[in-house]
mmCIF file of C-alpha atoms in Angstrom:
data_model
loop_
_atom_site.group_PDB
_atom_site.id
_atom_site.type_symbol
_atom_site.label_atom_id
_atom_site.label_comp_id
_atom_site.label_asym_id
_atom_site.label_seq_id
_atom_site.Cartn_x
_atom_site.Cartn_y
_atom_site.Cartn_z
ATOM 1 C CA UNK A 1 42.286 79.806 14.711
ATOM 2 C CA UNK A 2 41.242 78.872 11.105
ATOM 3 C CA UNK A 3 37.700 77.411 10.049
ATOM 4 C CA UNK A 4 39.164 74.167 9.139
ATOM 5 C CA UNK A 5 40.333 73.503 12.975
ATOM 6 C CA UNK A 6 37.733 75.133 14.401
ATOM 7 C CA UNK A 7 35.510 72.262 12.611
ATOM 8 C CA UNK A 8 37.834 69.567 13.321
ATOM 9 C CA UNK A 9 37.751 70.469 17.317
ATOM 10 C CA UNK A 10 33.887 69.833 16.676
ATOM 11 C CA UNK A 11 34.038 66.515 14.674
ATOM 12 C CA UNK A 12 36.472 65.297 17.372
ATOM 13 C CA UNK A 13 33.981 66.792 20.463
ATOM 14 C CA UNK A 14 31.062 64.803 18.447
ATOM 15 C CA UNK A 15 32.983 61.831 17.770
ATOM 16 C CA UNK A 16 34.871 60.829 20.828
ATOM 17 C CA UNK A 17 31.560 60.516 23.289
ATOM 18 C CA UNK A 18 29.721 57.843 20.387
ATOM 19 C CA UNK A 19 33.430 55.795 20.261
ATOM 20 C CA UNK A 20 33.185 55.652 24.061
ATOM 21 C CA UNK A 21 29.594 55.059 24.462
ATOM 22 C CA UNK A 22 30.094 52.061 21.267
ATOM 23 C CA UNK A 23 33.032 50.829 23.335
ATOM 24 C CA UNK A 24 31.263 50.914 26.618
ATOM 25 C CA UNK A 25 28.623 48.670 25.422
ATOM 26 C CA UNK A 26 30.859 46.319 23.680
ATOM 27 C CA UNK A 27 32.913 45.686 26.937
ATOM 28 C CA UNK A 28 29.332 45.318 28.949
ATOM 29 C CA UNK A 29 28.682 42.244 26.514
ATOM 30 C CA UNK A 30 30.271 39.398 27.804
ATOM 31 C CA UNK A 31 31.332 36.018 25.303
ATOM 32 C CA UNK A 32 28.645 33.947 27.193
ATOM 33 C CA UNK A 33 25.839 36.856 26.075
ATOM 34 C CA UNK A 34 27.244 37.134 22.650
ATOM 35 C CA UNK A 35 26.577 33.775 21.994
ATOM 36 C CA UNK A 36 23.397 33.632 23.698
ATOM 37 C CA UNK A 37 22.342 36.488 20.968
ATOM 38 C CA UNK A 38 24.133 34.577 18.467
ATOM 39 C CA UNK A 39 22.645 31.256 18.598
ATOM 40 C CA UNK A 40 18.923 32.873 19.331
ATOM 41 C CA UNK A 41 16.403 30.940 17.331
ATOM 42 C CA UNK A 42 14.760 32.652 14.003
ATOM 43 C CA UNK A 43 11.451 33.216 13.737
ATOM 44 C CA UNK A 44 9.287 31.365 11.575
ATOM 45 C CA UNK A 45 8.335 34.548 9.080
ATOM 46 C CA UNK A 46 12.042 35.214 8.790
ATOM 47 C CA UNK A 47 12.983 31.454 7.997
ATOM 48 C CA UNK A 48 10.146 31.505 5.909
ATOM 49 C CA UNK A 49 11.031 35.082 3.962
ATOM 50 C CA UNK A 50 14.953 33.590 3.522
ATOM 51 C CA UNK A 51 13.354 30.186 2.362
ATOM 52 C CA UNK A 52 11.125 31.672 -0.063
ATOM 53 C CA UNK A 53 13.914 34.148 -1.483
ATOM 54 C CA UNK A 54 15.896 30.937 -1.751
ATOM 55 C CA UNK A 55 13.000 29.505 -4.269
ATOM 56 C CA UNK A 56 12.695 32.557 -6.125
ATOM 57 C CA UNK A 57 16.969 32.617 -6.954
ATOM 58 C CA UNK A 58 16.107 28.998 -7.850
ATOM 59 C CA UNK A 59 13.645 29.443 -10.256
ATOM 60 C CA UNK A 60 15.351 31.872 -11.802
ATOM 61 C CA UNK A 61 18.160 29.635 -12.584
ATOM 62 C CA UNK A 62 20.520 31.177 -10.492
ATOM 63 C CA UNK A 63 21.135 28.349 -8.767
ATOM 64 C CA UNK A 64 24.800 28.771 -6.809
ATOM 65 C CA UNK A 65 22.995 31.632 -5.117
ATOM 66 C CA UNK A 66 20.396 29.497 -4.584
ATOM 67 C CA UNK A 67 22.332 27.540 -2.549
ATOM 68 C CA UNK A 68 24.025 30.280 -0.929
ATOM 69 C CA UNK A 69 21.037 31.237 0.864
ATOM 70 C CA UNK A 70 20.268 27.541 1.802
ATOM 71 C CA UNK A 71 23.889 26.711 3.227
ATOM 72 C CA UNK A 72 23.520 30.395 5.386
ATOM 73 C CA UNK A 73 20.021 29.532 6.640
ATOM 74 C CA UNK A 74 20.771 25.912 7.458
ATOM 75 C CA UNK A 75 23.569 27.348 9.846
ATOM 76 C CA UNK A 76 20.708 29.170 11.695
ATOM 77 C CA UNK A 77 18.624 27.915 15.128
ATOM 78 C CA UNK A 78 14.921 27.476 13.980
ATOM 79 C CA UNK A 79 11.816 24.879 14.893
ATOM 80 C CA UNK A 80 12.688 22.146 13.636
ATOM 81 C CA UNK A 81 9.943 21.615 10.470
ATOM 82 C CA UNK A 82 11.571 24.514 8.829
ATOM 83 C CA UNK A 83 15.297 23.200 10.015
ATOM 84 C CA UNK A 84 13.994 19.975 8.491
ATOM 85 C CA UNK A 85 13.265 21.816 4.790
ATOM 86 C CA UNK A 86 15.890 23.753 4.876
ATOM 87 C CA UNK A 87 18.463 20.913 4.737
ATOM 88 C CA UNK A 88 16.312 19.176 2.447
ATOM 89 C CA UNK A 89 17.198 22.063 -0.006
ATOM 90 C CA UNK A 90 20.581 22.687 0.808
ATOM 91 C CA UNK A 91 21.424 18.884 0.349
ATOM 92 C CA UNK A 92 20.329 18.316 -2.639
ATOM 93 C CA UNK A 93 21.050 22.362 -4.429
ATOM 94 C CA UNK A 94 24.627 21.429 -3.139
ATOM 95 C CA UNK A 95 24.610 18.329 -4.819
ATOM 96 C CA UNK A 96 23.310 19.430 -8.109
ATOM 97 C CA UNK A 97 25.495 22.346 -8.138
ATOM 98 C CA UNK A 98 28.554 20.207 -7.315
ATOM 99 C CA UNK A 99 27.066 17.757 -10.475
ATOM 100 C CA UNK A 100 26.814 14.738 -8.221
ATOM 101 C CA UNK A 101 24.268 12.770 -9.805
ATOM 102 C CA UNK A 102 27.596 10.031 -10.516
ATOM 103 C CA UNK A 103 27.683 9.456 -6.335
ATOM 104 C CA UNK A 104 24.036 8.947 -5.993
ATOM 105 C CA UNK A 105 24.082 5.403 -6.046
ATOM 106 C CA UNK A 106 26.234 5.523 -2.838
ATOM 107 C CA UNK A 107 24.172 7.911 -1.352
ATOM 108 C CA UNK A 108 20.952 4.672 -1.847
ATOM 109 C CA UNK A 109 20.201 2.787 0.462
ATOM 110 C CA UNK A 110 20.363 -1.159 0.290
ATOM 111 C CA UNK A 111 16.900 -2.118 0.149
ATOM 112 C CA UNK A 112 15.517 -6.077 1.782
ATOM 113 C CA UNK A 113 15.828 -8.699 -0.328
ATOM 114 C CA UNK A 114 12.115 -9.398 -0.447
ATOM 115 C CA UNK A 115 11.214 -6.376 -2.834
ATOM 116 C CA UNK A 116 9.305 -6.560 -5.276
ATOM 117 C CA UNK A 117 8.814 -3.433 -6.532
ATOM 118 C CA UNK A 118 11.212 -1.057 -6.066
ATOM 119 C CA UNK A 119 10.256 2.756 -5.798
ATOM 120 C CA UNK A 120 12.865 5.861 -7.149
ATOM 121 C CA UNK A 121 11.133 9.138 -6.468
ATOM 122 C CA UNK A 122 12.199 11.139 -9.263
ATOM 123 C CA UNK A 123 12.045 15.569 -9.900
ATOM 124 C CA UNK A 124 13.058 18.413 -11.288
ATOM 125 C CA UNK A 125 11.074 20.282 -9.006
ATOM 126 C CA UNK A 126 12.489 21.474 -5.961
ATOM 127 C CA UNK A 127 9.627 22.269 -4.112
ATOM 128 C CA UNK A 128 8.534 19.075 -4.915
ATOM 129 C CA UNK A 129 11.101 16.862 -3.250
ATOM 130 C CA UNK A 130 8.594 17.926 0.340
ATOM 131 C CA UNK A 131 6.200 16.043 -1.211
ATOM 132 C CA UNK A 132 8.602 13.247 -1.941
ATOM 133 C CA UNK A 133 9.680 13.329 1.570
ATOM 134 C CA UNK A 134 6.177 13.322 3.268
ATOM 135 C CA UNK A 135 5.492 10.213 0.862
ATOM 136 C CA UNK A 136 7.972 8.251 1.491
ATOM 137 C CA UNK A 137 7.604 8.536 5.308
ATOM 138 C CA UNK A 138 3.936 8.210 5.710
ATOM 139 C CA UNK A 139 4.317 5.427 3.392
ATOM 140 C CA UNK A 140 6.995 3.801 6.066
ATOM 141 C CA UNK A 141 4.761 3.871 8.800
ATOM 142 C CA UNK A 142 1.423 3.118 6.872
ATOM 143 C CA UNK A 143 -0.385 -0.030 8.757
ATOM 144 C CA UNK A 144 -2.355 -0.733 5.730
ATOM 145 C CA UNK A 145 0.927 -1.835 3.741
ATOM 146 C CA UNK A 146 3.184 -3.515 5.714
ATOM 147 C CA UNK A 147 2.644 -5.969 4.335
ATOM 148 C CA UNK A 148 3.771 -5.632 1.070
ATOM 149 C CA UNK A 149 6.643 -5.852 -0.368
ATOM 150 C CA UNK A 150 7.306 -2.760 -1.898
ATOM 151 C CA UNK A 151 9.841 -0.287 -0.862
ATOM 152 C CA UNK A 152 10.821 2.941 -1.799
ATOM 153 C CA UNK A 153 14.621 4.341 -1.785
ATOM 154 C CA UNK A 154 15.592 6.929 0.890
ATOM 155 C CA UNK A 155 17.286 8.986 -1.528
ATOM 156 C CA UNK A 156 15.238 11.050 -4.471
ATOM 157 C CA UNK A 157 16.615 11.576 -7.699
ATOM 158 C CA UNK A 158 16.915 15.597 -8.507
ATOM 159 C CA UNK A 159 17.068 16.308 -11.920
ATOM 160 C CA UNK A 160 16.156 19.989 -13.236
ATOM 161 C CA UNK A 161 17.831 20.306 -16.079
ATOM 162 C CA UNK A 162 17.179 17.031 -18.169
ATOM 163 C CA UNK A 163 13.836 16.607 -16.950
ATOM 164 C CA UNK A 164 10.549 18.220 -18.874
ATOM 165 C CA UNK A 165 7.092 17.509 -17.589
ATOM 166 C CA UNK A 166 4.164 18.768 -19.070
ATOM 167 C CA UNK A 167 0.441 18.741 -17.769
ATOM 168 C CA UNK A 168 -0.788 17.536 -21.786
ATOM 169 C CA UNK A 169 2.019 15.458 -22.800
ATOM 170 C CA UNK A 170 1.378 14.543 -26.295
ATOM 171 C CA UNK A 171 -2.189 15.948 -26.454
ATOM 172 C CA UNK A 172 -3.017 13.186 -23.716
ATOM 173 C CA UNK A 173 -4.956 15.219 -21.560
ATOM 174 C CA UNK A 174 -2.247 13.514 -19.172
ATOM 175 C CA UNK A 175 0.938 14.569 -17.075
ATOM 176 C CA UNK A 176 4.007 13.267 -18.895
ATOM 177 C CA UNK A 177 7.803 13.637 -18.861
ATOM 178 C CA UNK A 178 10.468 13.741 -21.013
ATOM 179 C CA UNK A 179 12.255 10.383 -20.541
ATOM 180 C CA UNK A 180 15.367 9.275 -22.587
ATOM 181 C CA UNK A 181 18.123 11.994 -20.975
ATOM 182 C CA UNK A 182 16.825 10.046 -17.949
ATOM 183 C CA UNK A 183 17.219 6.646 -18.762
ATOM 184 C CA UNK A 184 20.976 6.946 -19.738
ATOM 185 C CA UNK A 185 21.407 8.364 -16.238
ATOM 186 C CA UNK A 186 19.429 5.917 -14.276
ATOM 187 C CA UNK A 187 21.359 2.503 -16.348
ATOM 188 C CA UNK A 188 23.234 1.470 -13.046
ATOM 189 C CA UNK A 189 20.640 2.186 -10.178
ATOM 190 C CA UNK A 190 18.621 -1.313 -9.124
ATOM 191 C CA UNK A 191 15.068 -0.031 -9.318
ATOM 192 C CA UNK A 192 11.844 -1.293 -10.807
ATOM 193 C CA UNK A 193 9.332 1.641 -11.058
ATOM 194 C CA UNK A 194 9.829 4.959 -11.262
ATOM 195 C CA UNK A 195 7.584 7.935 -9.864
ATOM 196 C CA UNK A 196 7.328 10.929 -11.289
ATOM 197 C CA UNK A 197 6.427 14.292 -9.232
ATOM 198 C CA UNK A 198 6.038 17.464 -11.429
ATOM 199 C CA UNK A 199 4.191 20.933 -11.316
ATOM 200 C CA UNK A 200 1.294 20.045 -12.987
ATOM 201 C CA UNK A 201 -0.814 17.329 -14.268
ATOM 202 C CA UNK A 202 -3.408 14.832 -14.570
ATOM 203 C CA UNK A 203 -2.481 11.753 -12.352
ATOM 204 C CA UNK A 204 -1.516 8.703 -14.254
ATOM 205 C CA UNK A 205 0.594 5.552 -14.515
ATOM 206 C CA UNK A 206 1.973 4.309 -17.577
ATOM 207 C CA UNK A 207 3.667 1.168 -17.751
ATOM 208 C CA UNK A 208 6.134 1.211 -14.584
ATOM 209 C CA UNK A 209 6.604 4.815 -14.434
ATOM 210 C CA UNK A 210 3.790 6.972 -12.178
ATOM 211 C CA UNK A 211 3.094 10.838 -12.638
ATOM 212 C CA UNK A 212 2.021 13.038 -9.785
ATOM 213 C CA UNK A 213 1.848 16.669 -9.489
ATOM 214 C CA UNK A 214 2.021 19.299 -6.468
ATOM 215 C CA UNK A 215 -1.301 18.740 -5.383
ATOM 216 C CA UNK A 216 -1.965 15.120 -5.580
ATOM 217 C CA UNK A 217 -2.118 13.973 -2.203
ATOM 218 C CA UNK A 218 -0.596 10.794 -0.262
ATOM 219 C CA UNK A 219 -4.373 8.765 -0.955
ATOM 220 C CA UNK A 220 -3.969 9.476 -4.867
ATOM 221 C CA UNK A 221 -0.333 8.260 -4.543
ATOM 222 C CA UNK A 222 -1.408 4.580 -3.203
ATOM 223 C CA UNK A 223 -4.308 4.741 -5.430
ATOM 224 C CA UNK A 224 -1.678 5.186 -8.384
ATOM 225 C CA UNK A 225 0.424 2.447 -6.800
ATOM 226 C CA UNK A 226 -2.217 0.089 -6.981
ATOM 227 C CA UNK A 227 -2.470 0.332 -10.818
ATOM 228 C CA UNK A 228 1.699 -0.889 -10.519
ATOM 229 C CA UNK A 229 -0.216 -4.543 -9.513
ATOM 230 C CA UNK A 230 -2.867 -4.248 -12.122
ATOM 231 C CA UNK A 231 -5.831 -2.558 -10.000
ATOM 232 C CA UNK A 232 -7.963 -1.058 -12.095
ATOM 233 C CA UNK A 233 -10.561 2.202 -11.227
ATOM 234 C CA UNK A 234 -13.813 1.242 -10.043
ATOM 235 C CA UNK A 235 -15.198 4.463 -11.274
ATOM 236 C CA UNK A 236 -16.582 4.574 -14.635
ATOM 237 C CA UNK A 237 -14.114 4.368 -17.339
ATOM 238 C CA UNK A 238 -14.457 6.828 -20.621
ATOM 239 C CA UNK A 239 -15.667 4.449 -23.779
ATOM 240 C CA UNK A 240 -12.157 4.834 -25.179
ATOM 241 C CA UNK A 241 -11.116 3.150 -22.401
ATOM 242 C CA UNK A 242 -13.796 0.563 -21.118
ATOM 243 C CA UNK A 243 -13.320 -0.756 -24.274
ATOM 244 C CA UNK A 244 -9.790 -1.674 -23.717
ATOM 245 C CA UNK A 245 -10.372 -2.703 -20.213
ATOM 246 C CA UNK A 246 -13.674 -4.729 -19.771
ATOM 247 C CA UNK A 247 -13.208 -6.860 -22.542
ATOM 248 C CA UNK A 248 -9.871 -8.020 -21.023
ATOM 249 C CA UNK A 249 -8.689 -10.396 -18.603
ATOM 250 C CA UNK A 250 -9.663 -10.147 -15.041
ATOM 251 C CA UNK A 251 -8.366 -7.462 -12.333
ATOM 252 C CA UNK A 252 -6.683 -7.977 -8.898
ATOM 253 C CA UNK A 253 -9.959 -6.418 -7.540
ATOM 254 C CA UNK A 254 -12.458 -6.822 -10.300
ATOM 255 C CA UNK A 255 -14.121 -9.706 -12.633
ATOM 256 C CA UNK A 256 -15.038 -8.817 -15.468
ATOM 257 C CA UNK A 257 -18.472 -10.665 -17.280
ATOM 258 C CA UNK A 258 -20.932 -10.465 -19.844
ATOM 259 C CA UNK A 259 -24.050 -8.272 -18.681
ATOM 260 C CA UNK A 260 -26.370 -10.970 -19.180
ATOM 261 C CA UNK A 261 -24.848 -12.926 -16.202
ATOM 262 C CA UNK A 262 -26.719 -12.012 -13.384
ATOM 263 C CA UNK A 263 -24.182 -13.607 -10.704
ATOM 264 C CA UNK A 264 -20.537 -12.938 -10.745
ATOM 265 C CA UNK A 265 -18.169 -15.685 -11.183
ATOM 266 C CA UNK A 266 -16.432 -16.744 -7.541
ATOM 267 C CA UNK A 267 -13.456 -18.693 -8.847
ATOM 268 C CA UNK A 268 -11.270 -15.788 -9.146
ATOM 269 C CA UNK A 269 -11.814 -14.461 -5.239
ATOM 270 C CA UNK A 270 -12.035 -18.191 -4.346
ATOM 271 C CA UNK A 271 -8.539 -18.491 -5.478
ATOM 272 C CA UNK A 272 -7.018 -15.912 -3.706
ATOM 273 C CA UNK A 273 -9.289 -17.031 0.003
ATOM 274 C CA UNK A 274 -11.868 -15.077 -0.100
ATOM 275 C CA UNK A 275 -14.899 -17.245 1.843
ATOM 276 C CA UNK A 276 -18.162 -18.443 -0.064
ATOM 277 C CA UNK A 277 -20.142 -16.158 2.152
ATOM 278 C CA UNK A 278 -18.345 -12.782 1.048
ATOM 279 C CA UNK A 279 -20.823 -10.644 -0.573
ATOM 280 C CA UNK A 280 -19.707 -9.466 -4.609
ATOM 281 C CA UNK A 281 -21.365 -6.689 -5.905
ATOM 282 C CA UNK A 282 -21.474 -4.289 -9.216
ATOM 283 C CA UNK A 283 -18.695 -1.926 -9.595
ATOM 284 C CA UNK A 284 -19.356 1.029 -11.893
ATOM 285 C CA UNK A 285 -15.743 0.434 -14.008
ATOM 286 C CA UNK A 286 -17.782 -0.721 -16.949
ATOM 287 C CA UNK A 287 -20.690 1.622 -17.330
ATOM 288 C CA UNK A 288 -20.258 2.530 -20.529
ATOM 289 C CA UNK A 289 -19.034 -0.939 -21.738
ATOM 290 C CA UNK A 290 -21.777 -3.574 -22.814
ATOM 291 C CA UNK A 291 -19.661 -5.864 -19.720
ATOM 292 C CA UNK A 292 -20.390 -5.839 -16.158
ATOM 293 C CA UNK A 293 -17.861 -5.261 -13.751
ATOM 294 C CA UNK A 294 -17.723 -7.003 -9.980
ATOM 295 C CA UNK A 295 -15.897 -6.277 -6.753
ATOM 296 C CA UNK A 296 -16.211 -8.181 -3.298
ATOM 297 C CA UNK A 297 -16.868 -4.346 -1.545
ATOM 298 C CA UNK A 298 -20.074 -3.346 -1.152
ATOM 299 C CA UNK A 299 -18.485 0.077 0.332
ATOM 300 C CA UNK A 300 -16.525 2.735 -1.508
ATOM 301 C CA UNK A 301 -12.579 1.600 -1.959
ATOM 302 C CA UNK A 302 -9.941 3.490 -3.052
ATOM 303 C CA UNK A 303 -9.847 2.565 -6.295
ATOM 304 C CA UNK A 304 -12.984 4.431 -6.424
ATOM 305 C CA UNK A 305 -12.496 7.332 -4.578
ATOM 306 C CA UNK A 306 -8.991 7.730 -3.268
ATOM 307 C CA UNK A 307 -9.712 9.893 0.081
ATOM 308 C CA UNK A 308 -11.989 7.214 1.431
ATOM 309 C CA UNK A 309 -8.228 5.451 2.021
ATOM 310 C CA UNK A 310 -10.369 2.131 2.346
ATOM 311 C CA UNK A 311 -8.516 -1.364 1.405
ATOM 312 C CA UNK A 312 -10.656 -4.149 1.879
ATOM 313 C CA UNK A 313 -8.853 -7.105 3.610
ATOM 314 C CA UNK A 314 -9.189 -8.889 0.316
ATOM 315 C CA UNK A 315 -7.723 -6.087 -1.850
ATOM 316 C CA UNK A 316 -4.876 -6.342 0.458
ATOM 317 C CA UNK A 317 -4.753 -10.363 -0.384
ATOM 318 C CA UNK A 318 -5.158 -10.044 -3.817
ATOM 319 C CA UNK A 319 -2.322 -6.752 -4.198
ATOM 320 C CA UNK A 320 -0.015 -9.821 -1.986
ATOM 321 C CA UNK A 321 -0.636 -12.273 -4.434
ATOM 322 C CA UNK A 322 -0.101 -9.962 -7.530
ATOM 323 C CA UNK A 323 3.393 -8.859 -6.282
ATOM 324 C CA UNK A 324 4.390 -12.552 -5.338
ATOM 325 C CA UNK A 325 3.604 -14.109 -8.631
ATOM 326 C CA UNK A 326 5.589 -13.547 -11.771
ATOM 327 C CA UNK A 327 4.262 -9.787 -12.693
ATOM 328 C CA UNK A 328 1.349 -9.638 -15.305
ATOM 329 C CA UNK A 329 2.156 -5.450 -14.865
ATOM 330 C CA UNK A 330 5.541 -3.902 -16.409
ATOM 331 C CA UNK A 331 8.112 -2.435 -15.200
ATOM 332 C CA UNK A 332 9.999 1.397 -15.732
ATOM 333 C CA UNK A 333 12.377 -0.817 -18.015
ATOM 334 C CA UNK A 334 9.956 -1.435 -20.512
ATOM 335 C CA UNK A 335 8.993 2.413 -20.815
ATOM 336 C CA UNK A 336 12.901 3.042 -21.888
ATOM 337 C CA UNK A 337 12.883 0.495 -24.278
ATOM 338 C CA UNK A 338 9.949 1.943 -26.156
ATOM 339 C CA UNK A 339 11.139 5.435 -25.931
ATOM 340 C CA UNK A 340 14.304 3.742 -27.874
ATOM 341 C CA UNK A 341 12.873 2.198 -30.258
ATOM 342 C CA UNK A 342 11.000 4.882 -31.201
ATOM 343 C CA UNK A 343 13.938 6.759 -31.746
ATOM 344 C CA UNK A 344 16.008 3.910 -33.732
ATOM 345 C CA UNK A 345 18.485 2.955 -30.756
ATOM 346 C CA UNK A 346 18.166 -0.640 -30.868
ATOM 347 C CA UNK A 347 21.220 -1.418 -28.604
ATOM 348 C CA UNK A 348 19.953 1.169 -25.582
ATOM 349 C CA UNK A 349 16.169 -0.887 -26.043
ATOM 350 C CA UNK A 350 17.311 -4.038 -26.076
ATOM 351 C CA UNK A 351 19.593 -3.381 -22.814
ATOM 352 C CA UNK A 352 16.661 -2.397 -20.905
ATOM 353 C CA UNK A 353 14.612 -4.999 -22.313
ATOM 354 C CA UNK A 354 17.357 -7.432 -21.230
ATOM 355 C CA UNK A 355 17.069 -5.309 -17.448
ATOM 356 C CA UNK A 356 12.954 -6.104 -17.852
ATOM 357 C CA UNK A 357 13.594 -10.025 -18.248
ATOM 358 C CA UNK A 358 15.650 -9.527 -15.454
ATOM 359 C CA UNK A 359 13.195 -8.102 -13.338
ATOM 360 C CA UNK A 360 11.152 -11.098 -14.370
ATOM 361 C CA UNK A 361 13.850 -13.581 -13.656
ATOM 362 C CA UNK A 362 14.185 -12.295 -9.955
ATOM 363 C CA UNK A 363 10.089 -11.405 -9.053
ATOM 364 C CA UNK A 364 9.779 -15.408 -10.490
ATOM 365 C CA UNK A 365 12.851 -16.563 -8.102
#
């Protein structure tokens, strides 16, 4: 007997008892326990592991495999926050990968009739469209603003290729975003105001366009929405800007008058139903402005410090009547037909300065 069969009679003596133990097992399983072991849930730190790698391809650009890694965990059993995310991600890396920004309009919801203001959540940020989410449904179900008729589409626009946000736009001190690869995109979709949700940046609104980052909370986003109706802070504005703002016209929540007045002027808040008898005290928007500013709260609002989440009942009135009445605020329209003009495209400003008197036309009707 040669070496080479004497070590093949080994392999095979090796061999055969592992294929029949294998086999043995496999025949033990039946279908009904295979798919019991198939469709076992994952665990959170796994989910969480595959989610994160899923970020990380992302962020590296490499953004079919980005999706890969979405579409397989999304096929997996898990609690139902992270099942939740994960489609969140795999919709909308899908979509972006398939380049199906054209079909987003069908994807909208119709919105009531009675809107006023009409909300796109906008990023390029894909860990930012959570935020998004948790906005838009805490905003739903928010008892404060029923009331009001502003409403926010279902659907947010994902854009991280065209869109650049930086936390000092233009030596602002300010978040900011690049705007005018937007606007060409957004020329068919019914909205009014845009908001904005990047990395990382100073919260701000400009015109009808808000900017929040990552860590701005759902308080500093209805704080920011208040300044769409005109609200101004009731903390004490730099110079620079008190003297823009107290010398102006009158607020939604504050009067504005000349220190030497000892007693704020009722005729505003009288207008709006406020009683005789409703106390009006000092706000501290015009501390460094020669003007005195006046609120009817003698507590802390939100205008003044956002995580109180306190809206006086005649806040609420006057943010009703602000949004009823032709708007005194503009809208995201106007901030593309600056950008334009600025650049020399008089045709592109003047269409969404024609979308602006629109806007008009309709919040007037």
């Amino acid at each position: 007997m040669t070496v080479f069969t004497k070590w093949g009679i080994a392999l095979v003596c090796v061999l055969v008892p592992v294929w029949l133990l294998v086999n043995h097992y496999s025949v033990d399983i039946s279908p009904s326990q295979q798919n019991h072991l198939s469709s076992k849930p994952l665990s959170n730190q796994l989910a969480e592991q595959q989610l994160a790698a899923g970020l990380a391809l992302w962020r590296d650009k490499k953004y079919q495999q980005s999706a890969q890694v979405f579409s397989l965990l999304g096929s997996k059993k898990m609690n139902e926050d992270l099942q939740s995310l994960t489609k969140l991600y795999q919709y909308h890396t899908a979509a972006f990968n398939k380049n199906q920004n054209s079909e987003f309009m069908q994807q909208l919801s119709t919105l009531p009739s009675d809107c006023k203001q009409k909300l796109l959540f906008v990023t390029a940020d894909l860990e930012s469209l959570v935020q998004a989410e948790s906005f838009r449904s805490r905003f739903a179900q928010d008892p404060r603003l029923k009331s009001l008729p502003i409403c926010i589409y279902d659907m947010t626009w994902f854009d991280p290729v065209d869109i650049a946000c930086e936390e000092n736009w233009h030596q602002s001190g300010r978040l900011g975003c690049q705007l005018l690869s937007l606007a060409e995109k957004l020329k068919r979709l019914p909205f009014t105001h845009l908001v904005m949700f990047a990395n990382k940046g100073k919260a701000n609104v400009h015109n009808g366009v808000m900017f929040l980052d990552r860590q701005d909370t759902y308080d500093v986003f209805i704080h920011e929405l208040a300044h769409f109706s005109g609200f101004i802070d009731e903390y004490p504005l730099s110079q620079a800007l008190a003297k823009r703002v107290c010398a102006g016209v009158d607020a939604p929540n504050i009067v504005f008058q000349q220190a030497k007045k000892l007693k704020a002027d009722r005729q505003y808040w009288q207008s709006i139903g406020l009683k005789n008898n409703t106390g009006i005290f000092t706000a501290r928007t015009c501390d460094n402005h020669s003007t005195q500013a006046f609120k009817a709260s003698k507590q802390l609002t939100f205008m003044e410090y956002h995580d109180t989440g306190f809206i006086p009942y005649s806040y609420l009135m006057a943010w009703q009547r602000q949004l009823q009445i032709t708007p005194n605020q503009p809208s995201a329209h106007i901030n593309f037909a600056q950008l334009y003009e600025q650049s020399d495209n008089l045709s592109e400003s003047q269409f969404w300065r024609a979308r602006y008197q629109q806007y008009l036309s309709s919040s007037t009707n």
